[in-house]
Coordinates of C-alpha atoms in Angstrom, one line a residue:
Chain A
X1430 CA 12.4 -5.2 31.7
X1431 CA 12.6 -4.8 35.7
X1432 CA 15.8 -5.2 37.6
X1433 CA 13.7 -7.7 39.6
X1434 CA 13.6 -10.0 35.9
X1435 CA 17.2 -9.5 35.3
X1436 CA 18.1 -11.1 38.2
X1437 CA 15.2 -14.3 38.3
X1438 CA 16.0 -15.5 34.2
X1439 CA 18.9 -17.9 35.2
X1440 CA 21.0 -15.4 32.1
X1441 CA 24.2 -16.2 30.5
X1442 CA 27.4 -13.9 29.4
X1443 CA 30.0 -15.0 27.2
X1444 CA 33.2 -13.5 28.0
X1445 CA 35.1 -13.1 24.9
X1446 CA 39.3 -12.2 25.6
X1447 CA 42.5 -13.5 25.0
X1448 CA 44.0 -12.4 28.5
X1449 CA 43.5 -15.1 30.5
X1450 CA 44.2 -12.3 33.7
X1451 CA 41.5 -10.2 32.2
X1452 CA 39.3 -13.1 31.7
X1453 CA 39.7 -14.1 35.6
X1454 CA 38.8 -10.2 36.9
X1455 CA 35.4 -10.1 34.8
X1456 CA 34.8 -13.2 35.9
X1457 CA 35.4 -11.8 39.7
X1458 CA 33.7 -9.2 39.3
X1459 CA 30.4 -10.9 38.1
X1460 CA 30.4 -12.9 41.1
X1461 CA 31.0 -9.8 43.6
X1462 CA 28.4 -8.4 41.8
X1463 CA 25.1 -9.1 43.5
X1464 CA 22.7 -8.8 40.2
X1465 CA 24.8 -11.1 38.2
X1466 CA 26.9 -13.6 40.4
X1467 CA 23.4 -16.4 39.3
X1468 CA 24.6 -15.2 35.4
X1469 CA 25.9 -18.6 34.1
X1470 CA 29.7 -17.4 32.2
X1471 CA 31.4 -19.1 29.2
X1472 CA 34.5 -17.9 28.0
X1473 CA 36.1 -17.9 24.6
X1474 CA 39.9 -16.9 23.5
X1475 CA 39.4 -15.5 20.0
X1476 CA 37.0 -14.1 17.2
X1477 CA 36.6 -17.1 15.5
X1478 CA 35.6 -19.2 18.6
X1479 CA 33.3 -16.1 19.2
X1480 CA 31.5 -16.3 16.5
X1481 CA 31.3 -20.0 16.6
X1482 CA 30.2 -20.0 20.2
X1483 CA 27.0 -17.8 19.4
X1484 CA 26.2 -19.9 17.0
X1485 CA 25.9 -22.9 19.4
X1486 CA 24.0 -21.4 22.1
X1487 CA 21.9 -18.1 22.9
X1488 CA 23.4 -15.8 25.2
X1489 CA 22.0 -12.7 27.4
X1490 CA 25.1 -10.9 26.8
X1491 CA 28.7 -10.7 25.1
X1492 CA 31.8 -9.3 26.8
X1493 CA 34.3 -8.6 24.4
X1494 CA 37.7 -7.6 24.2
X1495 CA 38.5 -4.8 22.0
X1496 CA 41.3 -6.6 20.5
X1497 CA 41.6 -10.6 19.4
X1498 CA 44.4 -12.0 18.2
X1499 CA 42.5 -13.1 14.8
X1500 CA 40.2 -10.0 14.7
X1501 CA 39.0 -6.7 16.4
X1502 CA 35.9 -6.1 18.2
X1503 CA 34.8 -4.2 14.9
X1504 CA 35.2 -7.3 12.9
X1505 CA 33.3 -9.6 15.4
X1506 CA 30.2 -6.9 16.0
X1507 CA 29.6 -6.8 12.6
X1508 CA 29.3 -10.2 11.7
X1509 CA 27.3 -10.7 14.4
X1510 CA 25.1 -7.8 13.9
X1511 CA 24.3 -9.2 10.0
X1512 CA 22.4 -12.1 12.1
X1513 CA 20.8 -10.5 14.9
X1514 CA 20.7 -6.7 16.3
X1515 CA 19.4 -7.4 19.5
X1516 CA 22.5 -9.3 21.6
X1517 CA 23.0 -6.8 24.2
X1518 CA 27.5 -6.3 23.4
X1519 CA 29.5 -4.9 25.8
X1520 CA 33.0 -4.0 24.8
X1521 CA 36.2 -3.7 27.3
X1522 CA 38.8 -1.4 25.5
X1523 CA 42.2 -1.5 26.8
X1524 CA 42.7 2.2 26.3
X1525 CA 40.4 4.9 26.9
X1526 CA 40.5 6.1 23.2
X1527 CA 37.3 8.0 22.2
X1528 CA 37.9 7.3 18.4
X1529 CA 37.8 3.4 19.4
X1530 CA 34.5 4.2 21.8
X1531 CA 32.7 5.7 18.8
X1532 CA 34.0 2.9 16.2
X1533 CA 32.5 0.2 18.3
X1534 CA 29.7 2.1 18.8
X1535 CA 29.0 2.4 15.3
X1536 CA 29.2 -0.9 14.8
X1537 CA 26.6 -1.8 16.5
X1538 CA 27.9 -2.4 20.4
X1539 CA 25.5 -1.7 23.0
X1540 CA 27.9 -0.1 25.3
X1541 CA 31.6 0.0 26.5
X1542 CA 34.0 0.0 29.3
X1543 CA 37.7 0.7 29.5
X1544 CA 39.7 -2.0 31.5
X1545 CA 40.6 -0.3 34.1
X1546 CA 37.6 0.9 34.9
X1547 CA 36.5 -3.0 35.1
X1548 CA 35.0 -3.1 38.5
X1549 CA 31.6 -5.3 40.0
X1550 CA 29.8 -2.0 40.1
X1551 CA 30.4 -0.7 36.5
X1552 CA 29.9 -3.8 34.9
X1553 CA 27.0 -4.3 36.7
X1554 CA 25.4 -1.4 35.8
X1555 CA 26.8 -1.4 32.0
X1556 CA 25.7 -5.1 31.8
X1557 CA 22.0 -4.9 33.3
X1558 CA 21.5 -1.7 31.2
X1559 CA 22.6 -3.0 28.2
X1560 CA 20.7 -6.2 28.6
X1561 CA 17.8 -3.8 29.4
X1562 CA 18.0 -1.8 26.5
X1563 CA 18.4 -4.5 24.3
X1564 CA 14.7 -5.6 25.6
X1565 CA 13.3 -2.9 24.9
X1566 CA 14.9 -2.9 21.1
X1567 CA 13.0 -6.3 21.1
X1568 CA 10.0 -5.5 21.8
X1569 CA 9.9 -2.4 20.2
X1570 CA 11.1 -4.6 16.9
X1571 CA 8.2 -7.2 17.4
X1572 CA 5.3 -4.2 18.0
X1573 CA 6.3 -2.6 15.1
X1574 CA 6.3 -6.1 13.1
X1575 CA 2.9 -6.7 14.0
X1576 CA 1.8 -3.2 13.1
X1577 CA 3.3 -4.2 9.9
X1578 CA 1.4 -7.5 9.7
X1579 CA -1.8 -6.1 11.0
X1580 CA -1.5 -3.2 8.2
X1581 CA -0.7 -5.6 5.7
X1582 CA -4.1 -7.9 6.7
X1583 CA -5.8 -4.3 6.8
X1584 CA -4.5 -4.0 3.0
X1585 CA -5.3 -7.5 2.3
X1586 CA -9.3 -6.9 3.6
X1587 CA -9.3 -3.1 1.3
X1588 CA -8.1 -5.7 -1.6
X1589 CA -10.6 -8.2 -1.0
X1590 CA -13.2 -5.3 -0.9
X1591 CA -11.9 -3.9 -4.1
X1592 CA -12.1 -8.0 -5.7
X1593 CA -15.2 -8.1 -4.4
X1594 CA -16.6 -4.6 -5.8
X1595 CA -14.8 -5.2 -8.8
X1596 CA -16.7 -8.7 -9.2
X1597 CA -20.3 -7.8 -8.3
X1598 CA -20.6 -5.0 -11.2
X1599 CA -19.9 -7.3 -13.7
X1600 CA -22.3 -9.9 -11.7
X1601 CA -24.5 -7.2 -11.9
X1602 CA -24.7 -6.1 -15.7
X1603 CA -25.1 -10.3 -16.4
X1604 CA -28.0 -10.1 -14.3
X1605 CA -29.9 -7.0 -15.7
X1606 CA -29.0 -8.3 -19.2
X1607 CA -31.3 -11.6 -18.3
X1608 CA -33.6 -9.2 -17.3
X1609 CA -33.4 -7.5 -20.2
X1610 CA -34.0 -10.7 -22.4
X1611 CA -37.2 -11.5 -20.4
X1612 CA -38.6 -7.8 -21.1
X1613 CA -38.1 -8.3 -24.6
X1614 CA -39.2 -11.8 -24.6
X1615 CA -42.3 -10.5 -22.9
X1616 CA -43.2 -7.6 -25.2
X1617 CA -42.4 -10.2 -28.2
X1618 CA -39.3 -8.1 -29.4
X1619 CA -37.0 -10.8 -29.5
X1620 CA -34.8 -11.2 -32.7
X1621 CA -32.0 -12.8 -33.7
X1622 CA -30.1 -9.7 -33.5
X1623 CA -30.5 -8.3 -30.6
X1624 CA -30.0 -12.0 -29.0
X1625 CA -27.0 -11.9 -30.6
X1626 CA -25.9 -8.8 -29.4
X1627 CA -26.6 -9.7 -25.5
X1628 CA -24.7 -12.9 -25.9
X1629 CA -21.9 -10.7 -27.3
X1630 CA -22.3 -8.1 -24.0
X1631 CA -22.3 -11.5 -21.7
X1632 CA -18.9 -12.3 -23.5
X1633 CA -17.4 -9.4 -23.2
X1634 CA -18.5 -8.9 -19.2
X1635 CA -17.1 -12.1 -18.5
X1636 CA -14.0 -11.0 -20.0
X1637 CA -13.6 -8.0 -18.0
X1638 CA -13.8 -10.1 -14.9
X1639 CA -11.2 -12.8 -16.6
X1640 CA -9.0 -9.6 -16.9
X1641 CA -9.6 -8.8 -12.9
X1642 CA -8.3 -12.2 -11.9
X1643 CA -5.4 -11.6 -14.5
X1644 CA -4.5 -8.3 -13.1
X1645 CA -4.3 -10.2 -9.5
X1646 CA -2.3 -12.8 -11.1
X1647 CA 0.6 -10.7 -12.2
X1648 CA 0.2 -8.6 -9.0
X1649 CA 1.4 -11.9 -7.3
X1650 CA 4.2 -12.8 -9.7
X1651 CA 5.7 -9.2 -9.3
X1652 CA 6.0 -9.5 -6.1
X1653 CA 7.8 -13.0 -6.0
X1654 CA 10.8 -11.4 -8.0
X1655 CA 12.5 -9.4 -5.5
X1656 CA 16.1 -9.4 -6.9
X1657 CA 17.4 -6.1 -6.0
X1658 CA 20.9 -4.2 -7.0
X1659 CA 22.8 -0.9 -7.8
X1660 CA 21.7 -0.2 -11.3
X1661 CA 22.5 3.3 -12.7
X1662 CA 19.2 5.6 -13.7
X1663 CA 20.4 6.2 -17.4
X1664 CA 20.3 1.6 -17.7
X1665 CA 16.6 2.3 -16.2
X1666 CA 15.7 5.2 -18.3
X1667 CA 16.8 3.3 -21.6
X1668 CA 14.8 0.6 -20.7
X1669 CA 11.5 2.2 -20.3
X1670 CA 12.5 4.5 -23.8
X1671 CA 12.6 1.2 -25.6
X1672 CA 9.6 0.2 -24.5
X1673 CA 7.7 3.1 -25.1
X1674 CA 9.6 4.8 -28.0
X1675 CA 7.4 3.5 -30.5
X1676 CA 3.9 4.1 -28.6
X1677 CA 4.8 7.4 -28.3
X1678 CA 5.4 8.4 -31.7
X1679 CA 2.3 6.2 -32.8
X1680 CA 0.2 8.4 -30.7
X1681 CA 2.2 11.3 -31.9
X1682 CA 3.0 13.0 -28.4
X1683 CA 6.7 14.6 -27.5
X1684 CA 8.8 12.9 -25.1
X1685 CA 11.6 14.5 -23.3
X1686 CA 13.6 13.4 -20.7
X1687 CA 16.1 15.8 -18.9
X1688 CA 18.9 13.9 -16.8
X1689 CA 20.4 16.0 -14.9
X1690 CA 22.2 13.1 -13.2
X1691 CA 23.7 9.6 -13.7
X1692 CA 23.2 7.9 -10.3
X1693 CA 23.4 4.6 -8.9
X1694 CA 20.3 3.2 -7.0
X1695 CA 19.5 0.3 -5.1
X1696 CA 16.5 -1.3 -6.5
X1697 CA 15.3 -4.0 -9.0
X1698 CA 15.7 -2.1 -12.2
X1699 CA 12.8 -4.4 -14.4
X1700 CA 9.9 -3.3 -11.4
X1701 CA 10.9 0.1 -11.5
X1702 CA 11.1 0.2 -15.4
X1703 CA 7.7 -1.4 -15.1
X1704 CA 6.3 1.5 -12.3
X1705 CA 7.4 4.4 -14.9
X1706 CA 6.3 2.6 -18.0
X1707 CA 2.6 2.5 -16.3
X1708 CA 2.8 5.7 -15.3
X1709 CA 3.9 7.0 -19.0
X1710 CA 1.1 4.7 -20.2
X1711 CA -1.9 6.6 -17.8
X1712 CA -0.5 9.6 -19.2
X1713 CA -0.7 8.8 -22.8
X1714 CA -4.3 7.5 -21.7
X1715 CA -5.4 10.8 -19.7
X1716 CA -3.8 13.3 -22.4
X1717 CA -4.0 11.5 -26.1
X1718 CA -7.1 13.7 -26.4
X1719 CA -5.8 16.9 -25.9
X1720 CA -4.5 19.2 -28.6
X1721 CA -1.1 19.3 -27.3
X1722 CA -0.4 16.4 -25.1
X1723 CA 3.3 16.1 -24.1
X1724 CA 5.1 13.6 -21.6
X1725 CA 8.6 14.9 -19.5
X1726 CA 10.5 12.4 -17.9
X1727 CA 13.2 14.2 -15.2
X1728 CA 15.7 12.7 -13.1
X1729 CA 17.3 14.6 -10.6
X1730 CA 19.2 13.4 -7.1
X1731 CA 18.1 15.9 -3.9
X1732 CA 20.5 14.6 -1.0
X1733 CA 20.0 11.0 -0.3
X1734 CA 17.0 10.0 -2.8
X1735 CA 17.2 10.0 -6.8
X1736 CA 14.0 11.4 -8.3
X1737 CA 12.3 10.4 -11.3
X1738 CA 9.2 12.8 -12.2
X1739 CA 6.8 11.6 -14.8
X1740 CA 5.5 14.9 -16.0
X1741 CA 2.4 15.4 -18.6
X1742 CA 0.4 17.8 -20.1
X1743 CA -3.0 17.1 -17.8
X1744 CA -4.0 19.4 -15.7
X1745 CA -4.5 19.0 -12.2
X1746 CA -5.8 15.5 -10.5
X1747 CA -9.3 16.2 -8.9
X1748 CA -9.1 16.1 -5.1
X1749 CA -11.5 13.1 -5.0
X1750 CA -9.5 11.3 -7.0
X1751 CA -6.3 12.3 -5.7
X1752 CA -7.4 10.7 -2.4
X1753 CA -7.9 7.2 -3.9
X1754 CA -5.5 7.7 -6.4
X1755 CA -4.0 4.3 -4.5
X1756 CA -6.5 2.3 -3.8
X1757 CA -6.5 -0.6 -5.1
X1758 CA -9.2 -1.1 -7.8
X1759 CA -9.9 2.7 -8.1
X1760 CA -9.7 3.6 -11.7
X1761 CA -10.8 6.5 -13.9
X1762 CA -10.2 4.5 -17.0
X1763 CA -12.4 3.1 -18.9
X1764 CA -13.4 -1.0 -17.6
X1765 CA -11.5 -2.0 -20.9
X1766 CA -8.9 -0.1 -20.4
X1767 CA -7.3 -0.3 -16.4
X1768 CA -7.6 -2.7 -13.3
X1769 CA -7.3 0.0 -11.0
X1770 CA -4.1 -1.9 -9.6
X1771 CA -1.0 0.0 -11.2
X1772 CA -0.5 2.5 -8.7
X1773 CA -1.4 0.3 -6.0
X1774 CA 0.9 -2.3 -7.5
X1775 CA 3.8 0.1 -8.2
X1776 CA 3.3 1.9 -4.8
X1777 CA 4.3 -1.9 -2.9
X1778 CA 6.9 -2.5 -5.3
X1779 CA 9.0 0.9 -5.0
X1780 CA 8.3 0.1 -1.0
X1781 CA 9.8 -3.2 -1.1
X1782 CA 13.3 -1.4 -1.7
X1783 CA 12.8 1.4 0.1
X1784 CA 12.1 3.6 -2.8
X1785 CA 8.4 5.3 -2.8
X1786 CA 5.6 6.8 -5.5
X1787 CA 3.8 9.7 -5.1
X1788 CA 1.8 12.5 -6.4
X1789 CA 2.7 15.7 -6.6
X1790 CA -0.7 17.6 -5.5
X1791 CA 1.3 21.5 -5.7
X1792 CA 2.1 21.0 -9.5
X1793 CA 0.5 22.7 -12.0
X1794 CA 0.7 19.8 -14.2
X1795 CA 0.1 16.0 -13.5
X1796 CA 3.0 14.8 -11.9
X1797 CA 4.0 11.7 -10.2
X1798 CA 7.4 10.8 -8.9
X1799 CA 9.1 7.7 -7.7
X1800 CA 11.6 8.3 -5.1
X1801 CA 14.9 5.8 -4.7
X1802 CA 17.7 5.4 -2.5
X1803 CA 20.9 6.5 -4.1
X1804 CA 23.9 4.3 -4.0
X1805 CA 25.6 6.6 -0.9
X1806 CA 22.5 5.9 1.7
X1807 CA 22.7 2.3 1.0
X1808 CA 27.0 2.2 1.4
X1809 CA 25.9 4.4 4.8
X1810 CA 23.3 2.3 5.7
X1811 CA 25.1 -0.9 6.0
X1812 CA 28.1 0.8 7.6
X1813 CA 26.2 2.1 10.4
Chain B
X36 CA -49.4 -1.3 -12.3
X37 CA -46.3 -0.6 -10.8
X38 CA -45.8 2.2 -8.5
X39 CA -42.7 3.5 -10.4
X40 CA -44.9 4.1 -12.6
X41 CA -44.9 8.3 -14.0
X42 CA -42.3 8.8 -11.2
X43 CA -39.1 10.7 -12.2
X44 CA -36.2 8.8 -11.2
X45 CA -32.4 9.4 -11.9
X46 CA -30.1 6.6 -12.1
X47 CA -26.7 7.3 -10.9
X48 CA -23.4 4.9 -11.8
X49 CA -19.9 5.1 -13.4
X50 CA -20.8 2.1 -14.8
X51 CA -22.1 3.0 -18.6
X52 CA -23.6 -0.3 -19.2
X53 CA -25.3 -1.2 -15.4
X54 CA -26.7 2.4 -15.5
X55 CA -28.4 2.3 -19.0
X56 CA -29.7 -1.7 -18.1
X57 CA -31.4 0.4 -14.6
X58 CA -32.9 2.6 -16.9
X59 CA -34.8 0.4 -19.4
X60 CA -35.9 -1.8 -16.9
X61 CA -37.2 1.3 -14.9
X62 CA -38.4 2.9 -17.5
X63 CA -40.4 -0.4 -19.0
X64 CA -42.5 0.0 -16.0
X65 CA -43.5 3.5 -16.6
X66 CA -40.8 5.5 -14.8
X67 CA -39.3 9.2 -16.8
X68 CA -35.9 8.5 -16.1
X69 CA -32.7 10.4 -16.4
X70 CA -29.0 9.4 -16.0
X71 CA -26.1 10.5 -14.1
X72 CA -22.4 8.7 -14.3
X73 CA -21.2 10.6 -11.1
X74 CA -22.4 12.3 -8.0
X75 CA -21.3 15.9 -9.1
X76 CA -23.4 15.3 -11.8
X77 CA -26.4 14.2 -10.0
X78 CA -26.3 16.8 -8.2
X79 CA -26.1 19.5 -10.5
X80 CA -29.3 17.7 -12.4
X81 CA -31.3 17.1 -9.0
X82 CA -31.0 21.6 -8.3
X83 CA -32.4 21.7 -12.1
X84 CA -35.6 19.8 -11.9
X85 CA -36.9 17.8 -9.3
X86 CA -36.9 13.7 -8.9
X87 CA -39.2 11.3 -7.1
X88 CA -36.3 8.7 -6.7
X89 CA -32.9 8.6 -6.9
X90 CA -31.0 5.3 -7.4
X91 CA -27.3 6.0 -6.8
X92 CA -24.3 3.4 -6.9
X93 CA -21.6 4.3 -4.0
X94 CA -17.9 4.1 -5.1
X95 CA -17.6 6.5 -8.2
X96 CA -15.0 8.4 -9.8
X97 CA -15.7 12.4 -9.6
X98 CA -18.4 12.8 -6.6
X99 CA -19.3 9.3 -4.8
X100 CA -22.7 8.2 -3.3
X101 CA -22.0 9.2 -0.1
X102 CA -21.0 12.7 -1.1
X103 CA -24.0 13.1 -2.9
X104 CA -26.8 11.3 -0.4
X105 CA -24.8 14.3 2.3
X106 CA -25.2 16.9 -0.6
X107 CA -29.0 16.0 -0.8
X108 CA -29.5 15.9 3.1
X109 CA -28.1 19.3 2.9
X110 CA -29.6 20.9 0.2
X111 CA -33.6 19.9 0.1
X112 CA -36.6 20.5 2.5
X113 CA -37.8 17.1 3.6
X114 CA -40.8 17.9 1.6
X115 CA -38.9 18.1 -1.8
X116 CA -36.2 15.5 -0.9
X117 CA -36.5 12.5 -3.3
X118 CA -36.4 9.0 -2.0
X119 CA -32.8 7.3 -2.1
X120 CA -31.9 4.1 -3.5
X121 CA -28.5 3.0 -2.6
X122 CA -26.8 0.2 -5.0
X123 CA -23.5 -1.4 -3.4
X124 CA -21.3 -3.8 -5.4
X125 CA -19.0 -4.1 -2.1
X126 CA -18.5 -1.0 0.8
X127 CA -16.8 -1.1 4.3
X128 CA -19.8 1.6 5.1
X129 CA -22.7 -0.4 6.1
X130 CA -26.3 -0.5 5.3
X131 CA -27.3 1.2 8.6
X132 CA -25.0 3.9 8.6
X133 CA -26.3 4.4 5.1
X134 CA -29.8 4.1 6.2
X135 CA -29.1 6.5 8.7
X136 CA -27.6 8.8 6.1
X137 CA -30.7 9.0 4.6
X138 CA -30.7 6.5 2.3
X139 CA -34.2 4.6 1.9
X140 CA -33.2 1.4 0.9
X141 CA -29.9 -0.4 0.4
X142 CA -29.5 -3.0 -2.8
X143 CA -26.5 -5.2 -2.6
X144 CA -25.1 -5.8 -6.5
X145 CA -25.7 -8.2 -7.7
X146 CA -29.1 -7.5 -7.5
X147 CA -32.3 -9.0 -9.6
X148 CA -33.7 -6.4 -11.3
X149 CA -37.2 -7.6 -10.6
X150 CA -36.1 -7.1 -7.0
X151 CA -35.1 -3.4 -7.4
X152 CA -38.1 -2.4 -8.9
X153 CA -40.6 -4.4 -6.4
X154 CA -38.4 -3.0 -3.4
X155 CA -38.6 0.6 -5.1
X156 CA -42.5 -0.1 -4.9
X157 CA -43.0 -1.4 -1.7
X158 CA -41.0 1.8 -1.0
X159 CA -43.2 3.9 -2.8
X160 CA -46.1 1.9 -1.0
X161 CA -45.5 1.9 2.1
X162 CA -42.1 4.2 2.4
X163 CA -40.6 1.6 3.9
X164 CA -37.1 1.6 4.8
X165 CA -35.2 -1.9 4.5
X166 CA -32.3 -3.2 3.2
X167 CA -32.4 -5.8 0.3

């Protein structure tokens, strides 16, 4: 934003102290001030009418005193910062204190100014830069929303693609098998038999499809539940060892987990039991051949993020189809077997709070791992 | 008498069923054909022995049909280069860039099977290059 469109937009300041003298010199020095004298000025005595105030109507700016009678400026900032991040919030500290500058400042102020350093000048500049700034937060906020929205209708067309692929096989294999009754109807090979066995392929075709539309289905309802808490890794862990316990020892392959942790993670611990129970079942699909299949489960905490690795014997992911190993649709089971959306599906999911899956392309073995935020980042993250 | 007729053709799809349909009906009009479920695959058959037609589906597991329509461009004289059939069930490449690939013709799945085998003749025919 231009200096010029600071000063056209009729803009309002709320000036937010107790002192009515302090009040009356911001309010002077707005008006000797040539960029905001037009700003239209409210004043409020406390944190509660503060609060209250914004609420009511939208202002360009706040003012506030660093101390209320019912509240600091810490306590106002942050309540207000839980509804909007954009209000450009100037704070006036009555003493020059830098352990008080950097406290607002982590709270989410947009700048501050000691009182007596309150002059048309200063506040000028402090106010139209901080109004400025805030702009440019905006509409840095709303570009990147609509990159968000345009990737996620750039996900929603690869999806489509994938129904649509996913569709016109089966569509396919029902058309050749007409064909192939009027062949044999043609060379007189019909019998009851083999009539019987196409009807039996049809059935099974349009069954694969049916379990396309299911897979979509449940790809919708896990995205609806979006609960998310601190749960502790070993509650997850337990869960998806109940679940696949029994599987396991059916198929007879070794199950290890090594915790080297117990952390606390923000997430919703049913999805990302879900996310490591498919992974354990594509590795009990891609090994249960092999002579000595095994499945590791490791959890570990590197600085901010808990990792859990699902580990098994395979060897290493071909290239090609580590490069679509998301895509939605792409599978390398078996068209009873997988929809192709697990990974796709567990991928959003993890991403939904702030955890992510990927694969590991430098181990030896097959290895995926879903990052999460441990408990620490998410305490930090609301703080700051 | 159909034009596929004594040709060697090899059918290329991930898709057990599809491919083996391709076959029968191929091969029911005179056509020595040979199967493939991935591009790699193809590939390593097509350097063994050569084909009059190839028939390949796009988005496989283990070597797609792009890779191996590039691998063919690259590897074979124009002389010895077979014809390609391209069979889409849904791609965000489209059928001119494939034509221009060097595919011959593009089939959109679903596809009647009737219509694959006339187009693959009127290819044969005429070497016509059109998308179904």
């Amino acid at each position: 934003m231009s200096d010029q469109n600071v000063n056209i937009k009729p803009l309002s300041v709320l000036i937010a102290d107790d002192s009515h003298l302090d009040r009356k010199q911001i309010l002077r020095c707005i008006k000797k001030s040539e960029k905001l004298s037009q700003f239209d000025c409210d004043q409020v005595k406390s944190a509660a009418e503060t609060i209250s105030k914004l609420y009511e109507k939208e202002y360009d700016c706040l003012l506030l005193d660093y101390n209320l009678p019912d509240g600091s400026a810490i306590d106002v900032i942050t309540k207000i910062r839980t509804e909007t991040k954009f209000l450009p919030i100037v704070v006036i500290t009555g003493f020059n204190n830098q352990k008080v500058t950097i406290e607002v400042m982590k709270a989410g102020a947009s700048d501050y100014l000691s009182k007596e350093n309150v002059n048309s000048y200063s506040l000028e500049r402090i106010v139209t830069n901080a109004i400025e700034k805030s702009q440019l937060k905006l509409n840095a906020y709303k570009n990147k929303q609509k990159a968000l929205q345009n990737s996620k209708l750039a996900s929603l067309g690869i999806m489509a693609g994938g129904i649509a692929h996913e569709i016109n096989n089966p569509l396919a294999i029902l058309a050749g098998q007409a064909e192939v009754y009027k062949i044999l109807k043609s060379r007189d090979l019909i019998t009851e038999e083999k009539v019987d066995g196409l009807f039996d392929q049809i059935e099974k075709t349009v069954k694969r499809m049916a379990h396309i539309v299911d897979g979509l289905k449940s790809f919708c309802s896990d995205l609806r539940n979006e609960e998310v808490s601190l749960v502790s890794t070993n509650e997850i862990i337990e869960k998806v060892y109940t679940f696949t316990a029994a599987k396991l020892e059916s198929q007879k392959i070794p199950f290890e987990i090594i915790n080297s942790c117990d952390s606390r993670v923000s997430c919703n611990s049913t999805q990302v039991a879900q996310v490591i129970l498919n992974l354990i079942n594509n590795s009990i699909d891609a090994i249960s051949e092999q002579e000595k299949p095994w499945i590791r489960l490791e959890v570990s905490q590197f600085k901010n993020k808990v990792i859990i690795s699902v580990i098994d014997s395979g060897p290493k992911i071909p290239k090609q189809v580590q490069d679509n190993l998301f895509t939605p649709f792409f599978s390398t089971k078996g068209v009873d077997k997988g929809t192709g959306l697990g990974l796709s599906i567990s991928k959003g999911v993890l991403g939904t709070f702030g955890g992510s899956l990927e694969f590991d392309a430098q181990f030896k073995n097959t290895r995926f791992t879903v990052s999460l935020l441990a408990e620490e980042v998410v305490k930090q993250g609301r703080a700051a | 008498m159909s034009q596929v007729s004594g040709k060697k053709v090899l059918i290329v799809d991930d898709e057990e069923k599809l491919r083996s349909m391709i076959a029968m009906v191929i091969e029911y009009n005179g056509a020595i054909v040979s199967q493939a479920s991935n591009g790699v695959n193809a590939f390593e058959m097509l350097k063994k022995q050569s084909f009059d037609i190839v028939v390949t589906d796009i988005r496989m597991p283990n070597g797609d049909g792009i890779s191996l329509i590039d691998s063919i461009q690259n590897h074979f004289k124009s002389s010895k280069k077979p014809h390609i059939v391209v069979m889409t069930a849904f791609s965000f490449i489209e059928d001119k860039a494939l034509l221009n690939k060097g595919a011959s013709l593009v089939m959109k799945k679903p596809f009647l099977f009737d219509q694959l085998v006339g187009d693959i003749d009127c290819l044969l025919s005429f070497g016509c290059k059109e998308s179904a």
